[in-house]
Amino acid sequence: MLIILLGPPGAGKGTQAERIIKERQLAHIATGDILRSAVKTGTTLGRKAKHFMDQGKLVPDELVVELVKERLMDPDCVNGALLDGFPRTVNQASFLEQVLPNAGFGIDRVLSVEVDEKSLIERLTGRRVCSDCGASYHLKFKAPQVRNVCDRCGGDLFQRDDDALGTVKERLQVYKKQTEPLMDYYQEKKLIDRIDGNLDVEQVYEQIKKILDQI
Ligand code: AP5
């Protein structure tokens, strides 16, 4: 099974991905997480990607497609994968179609999680992430029990650099220009399902579950 989670920054892709992979035993391929980890460890990929990520721009396709190609060959992808944040351009989508046969998959569904812009800004600027385990919180919607401390591991919570208001606005513009065309691309292929992402986390997941149950 191969599922794509499509949606603007802050739509809740990562939040829903956690539930989907647990229930469906899928590998989680989140290009943002992979890139952030490369930046943290200072690899060549990370050094090249940082400049773009800090500005809220997309990392060039040629860097991202290579990492996805390799990741799809990892043993944990044998039962299928959930792509979270990839593809993000039509060019990345056509690359994916070329490499999927080698990985033994076709795309089952593309879930487009849709949220109004005001909520996206509120979600992103209020997000806090654990510096140790990566767990994600929100000052209003998912506050930790102790301020700035991770419930799961006790690590410190921080705000992602790209969640500052100015960068969030840039990311939303980039999404509109470079990623939204994918909606038509997958609509033509009759692969897309629209999810109302404005609802609470459980209600969003219910919609996703109904679709996955039909595959
Ligand atoms: P990436 O990490 O993928 O960021 P993104 O797509 O901008 O998405 P986010 O992680 O910000 O949001 P999300 O939709 O996962 O929301 P979340 O569940 O966390 O990419 C970062 C950067 O990497 C890019 O800008 C780019 O530079 C680069 N990059 C990555 N992939 C690339 C690619 N393919 N090509 C080129 N460059 C690439 O939720 C957000 C907040 O809202 C949380 O606090 C959460 O608790 C809260 N929340 C979630 N759901 C709800 C709900 N239903 N109600 C209330 N609050 C909610």
Coordinates of N, CA and C in Angstrom, one line a residue, residues 41-112:
T41 N 22.6 16.7 11.9 CA 23.9 16.0 11.9 C 24.9 16.6 11.0
G42 N 24.5 17.6 10.2 CA 25.5 18.3 9.4 C 26.0 17.5 8.2
T43 N 25.2 16.6 7.6 CA 25.6 15.9 6.4 C 25.7 16.9 5.2
T44 N 26.2 16.4 4.1 CA 26.3 17.2 2.9 C 24.9 17.6 2.5
L45 N 23.9 16.7 2.5 CA 22.5 17.0 2.2 C 22.0 18.1 3.1
G46 N 22.3 17.9 4.4 CA 21.8 18.8 5.4 C 22.3 20.3 5.1
R47 N 23.6 20.3 4.8 CA 24.2 21.6 4.6 C 23.6 22.3 3.4
K48 N 23.3 21.5 2.3 CA 22.7 22.1 1.1 C 21.2 22.5 1.4
A49 N 20.5 21.7 2.2 CA 19.1 21.9 2.4 C 18.8 23.1 3.4
K50 N 19.7 23.3 4.3 CA 19.4 24.3 5.4 C 19.0 25.7 4.9
H51 N 19.8 26.1 3.9 CA 19.6 27.4 3.4 C 18.2 27.6 2.9
F52 N 17.6 26.6 2.2 CA 16.3 26.7 1.6 C 15.2 26.6 2.7
M53 N 15.4 25.7 3.6 CA 14.5 25.4 4.7 C 14.3 26.7 5.6
D54 N 15.5 27.3 5.9 CA 15.4 28.5 6.8 C 14.6 29.6 6.2
Q55 N 14.6 29.6 4.8 CA 13.8 30.7 4.1 C 12.4 30.3 3.8
G56 N 12.0 29.1 4.2 CA 10.7 28.6 3.9 C 10.5 28.2 2.4
K57 N 11.6 28.0 1.7 CA 11.5 27.6 0.3 C 11.6 26.1 0.2
L58 N 11.3 25.5 -0.9 CA 11.4 24.1 -1.1 C 12.9 23.8 -1.4
V59 N 13.3 22.6 -0.9 CA 14.7 22.1 -1.2 C 14.6 21.6 -2.7
P60 N 15.7 21.9 -3.4 CA 15.6 21.5 -4.9 C 15.2 20.0 -5.1
D61 N 14.4 19.8 -6.1 CA 13.9 18.5 -6.4 C 15.0 17.4 -6.4
E62 N 16.1 17.7 -7.1 CA 17.1 16.7 -7.3 C 17.7 16.2 -6.0
L63 N 17.7 17.0 -4.9 CA 18.2 16.5 -3.6 C 17.1 15.6 -3.0
V64 N 15.9 16.1 -3.1 CA 14.8 15.4 -2.4 C 14.5 14.0 -3.0
V65 N 14.4 14.0 -4.3 CA 14.0 12.7 -5.0 C 15.0 11.6 -4.7
E66 N 16.3 12.0 -4.6 CA 17.3 10.9 -4.4 C 17.1 10.3 -3.0
L67 N 16.7 11.1 -2.0 CA 16.6 10.6 -0.7 C 15.3 9.7 -0.6
V68 N 14.3 10.1 -1.3 CA 13.1 9.3 -1.3 C 13.3 7.9 -2.0
K69 N 14.0 8.0 -3.1 CA 14.3 6.8 -3.9 C 15.0 5.8 -3.0
E70 N 16.0 6.2 -2.2 CA 16.8 5.3 -1.3 C 15.9 4.8 -0.2
R71 N 15.1 5.7 0.4 CA 14.3 5.4 1.5 C 13.2 4.3 1.2
L72 N 12.7 4.4 -0.1 CA 11.7 3.4 -0.5 C 12.3 2.0 -0.6
M73 N 13.6 1.9 -0.6 CA 14.2 0.6 -0.7 C 14.5 0.0 0.7
D74 N 14.3 0.7 1.7 CA 14.6 0.2 3.1 C 13.6 -0.9 3.4
P75 N 14.1 -1.9 4.2 CA 13.3 -3.1 4.5 C 12.0 -2.8 5.1
D76 N 11.9 -1.7 5.9 CA 10.6 -1.4 6.6 C 9.5 -1.0 5.6
C77 N 9.9 -0.8 4.3 CA 8.9 -0.4 3.3 C 8.2 -1.6 2.7
V78 N 8.6 -2.8 3.1 CA 8.1 -3.9 2.4 C 6.6 -4.1 2.4
N79 N 5.9 -3.6 3.5 CA 4.4 -3.7 3.5 C 3.8 -2.4 3.0
G80 N 4.6 -1.5 2.6 CA 4.0 -0.2 2.1 C 4.5 1.0 2.9
A81 N 4.1 2.1 2.4 CA 4.6 3.4 3.0 C 3.6 4.5 2.9
L82 N 3.8 5.4 3.9 CA 3.0 6.6 3.9 C 3.9 7.8 3.6
L83 N 3.7 8.5 2.5 CA 4.5 9.6 2.1 C 3.9 10.9 2.7
D84 N 4.7 11.6 3.5 CA 4.2 12.8 4.2 C 5.1 13.9 3.8
G85 N 4.5 14.8 3.0 CA 5.3 16.0 2.5 C 6.1 15.7 1.3
F86 N 5.8 14.6 0.6 CA 6.4 14.3 -0.7 C 5.3 13.6 -1.5
P87 N 5.1 13.9 -2.8 CA 5.8 14.9 -3.6 C 5.2 16.3 -3.2
R88 N 6.0 17.3 -3.6 CA 5.6 18.7 -3.4 C 5.6 19.5 -4.6
T89 N 6.0 18.9 -5.7 CA 6.0 19.6 -7.0 C 5.6 18.5 -8.0
V90 N 5.1 19.0 -9.2 CA 4.7 18.1 -10.2 C 5.9 17.3 -10.7
N91 N 7.1 17.9 -10.7 CA 8.3 17.2 -11.1 C 8.6 16.0 -10.1
Q92 N 8.4 16.3 -8.8 CA 8.6 15.2 -7.8 C 7.6 14.1 -8.0
A93 N 6.4 14.5 -8.4 CA 5.3 13.5 -8.6 C 5.6 12.6 -9.8
S94 N 6.1 13.2 -10.9 CA 6.4 12.3 -12.0 C 7.6 11.4 -11.8
F95 N 8.6 11.9 -11.0 CA 9.7 11.1 -10.6 C 9.2 9.9 -9.8
L96 N 8.3 10.2 -8.9 CA 7.8 9.1 -8.0 C 7.2 8.0 -8.9
E97 N 6.5 8.3 -9.9 CA 5.8 7.3 -10.8 C 6.9 6.5 -11.5
Q98 N 8.0 7.1 -11.7 CA 9.1 6.3 -12.4 C 9.7 5.3 -11.4
V99 N 9.9 5.7 -10.2 CA 10.6 4.8 -9.2 C 9.7 3.8 -8.5
L100 N 8.4 4.0 -8.5 CA 7.6 3.1 -7.7 C 7.5 1.7 -8.2
P101 N 7.5 1.4 -9.5 CA 7.5 0.0 -9.9 C 8.7 -0.7 -9.4
N102 N 9.9 -0.1 -9.2 CA 11.0 -0.8 -8.7 C 10.8 -1.2 -7.2
A103 N 10.1 -0.3 -6.5 CA 9.8 -0.6 -5.1 C 8.6 -1.5 -4.9
G104 N 8.0 -1.9 -6.0 CA 6.9 -2.8 -6.0 C 5.5 -2.2 -5.6
F105 N 5.3 -0.9 -5.7 CA 4.1 -0.3 -5.3 C 3.5 0.5 -6.5
G106 N 2.2 0.8 -6.3 CA 1.5 1.8 -7.1 C 0.9 2.7 -6.0
I107 N 0.4 3.9 -6.4 CA -0.2 4.8 -5.5 C -1.6 4.4 -5.3
D108 N -2.0 4.1 -4.0 CA -3.4 3.7 -3.7 C -4.3 4.9 -3.6
R109 N -3.9 5.9 -2.7 CA -4.8 7.1 -2.5 C -3.9 8.3 -2.2
V110 N -4.4 9.5 -2.6 CA -3.7 10.7 -2.2 C -4.7 11.5 -1.3
L111 N -4.4 11.7 -0.1 CA -5.3 12.3 0.9 C -4.9 13.8 1.0
S112 N -5.8 14.6 0.6 CA -5.6 16.1 0.6 C -6.2 16.7 1.9

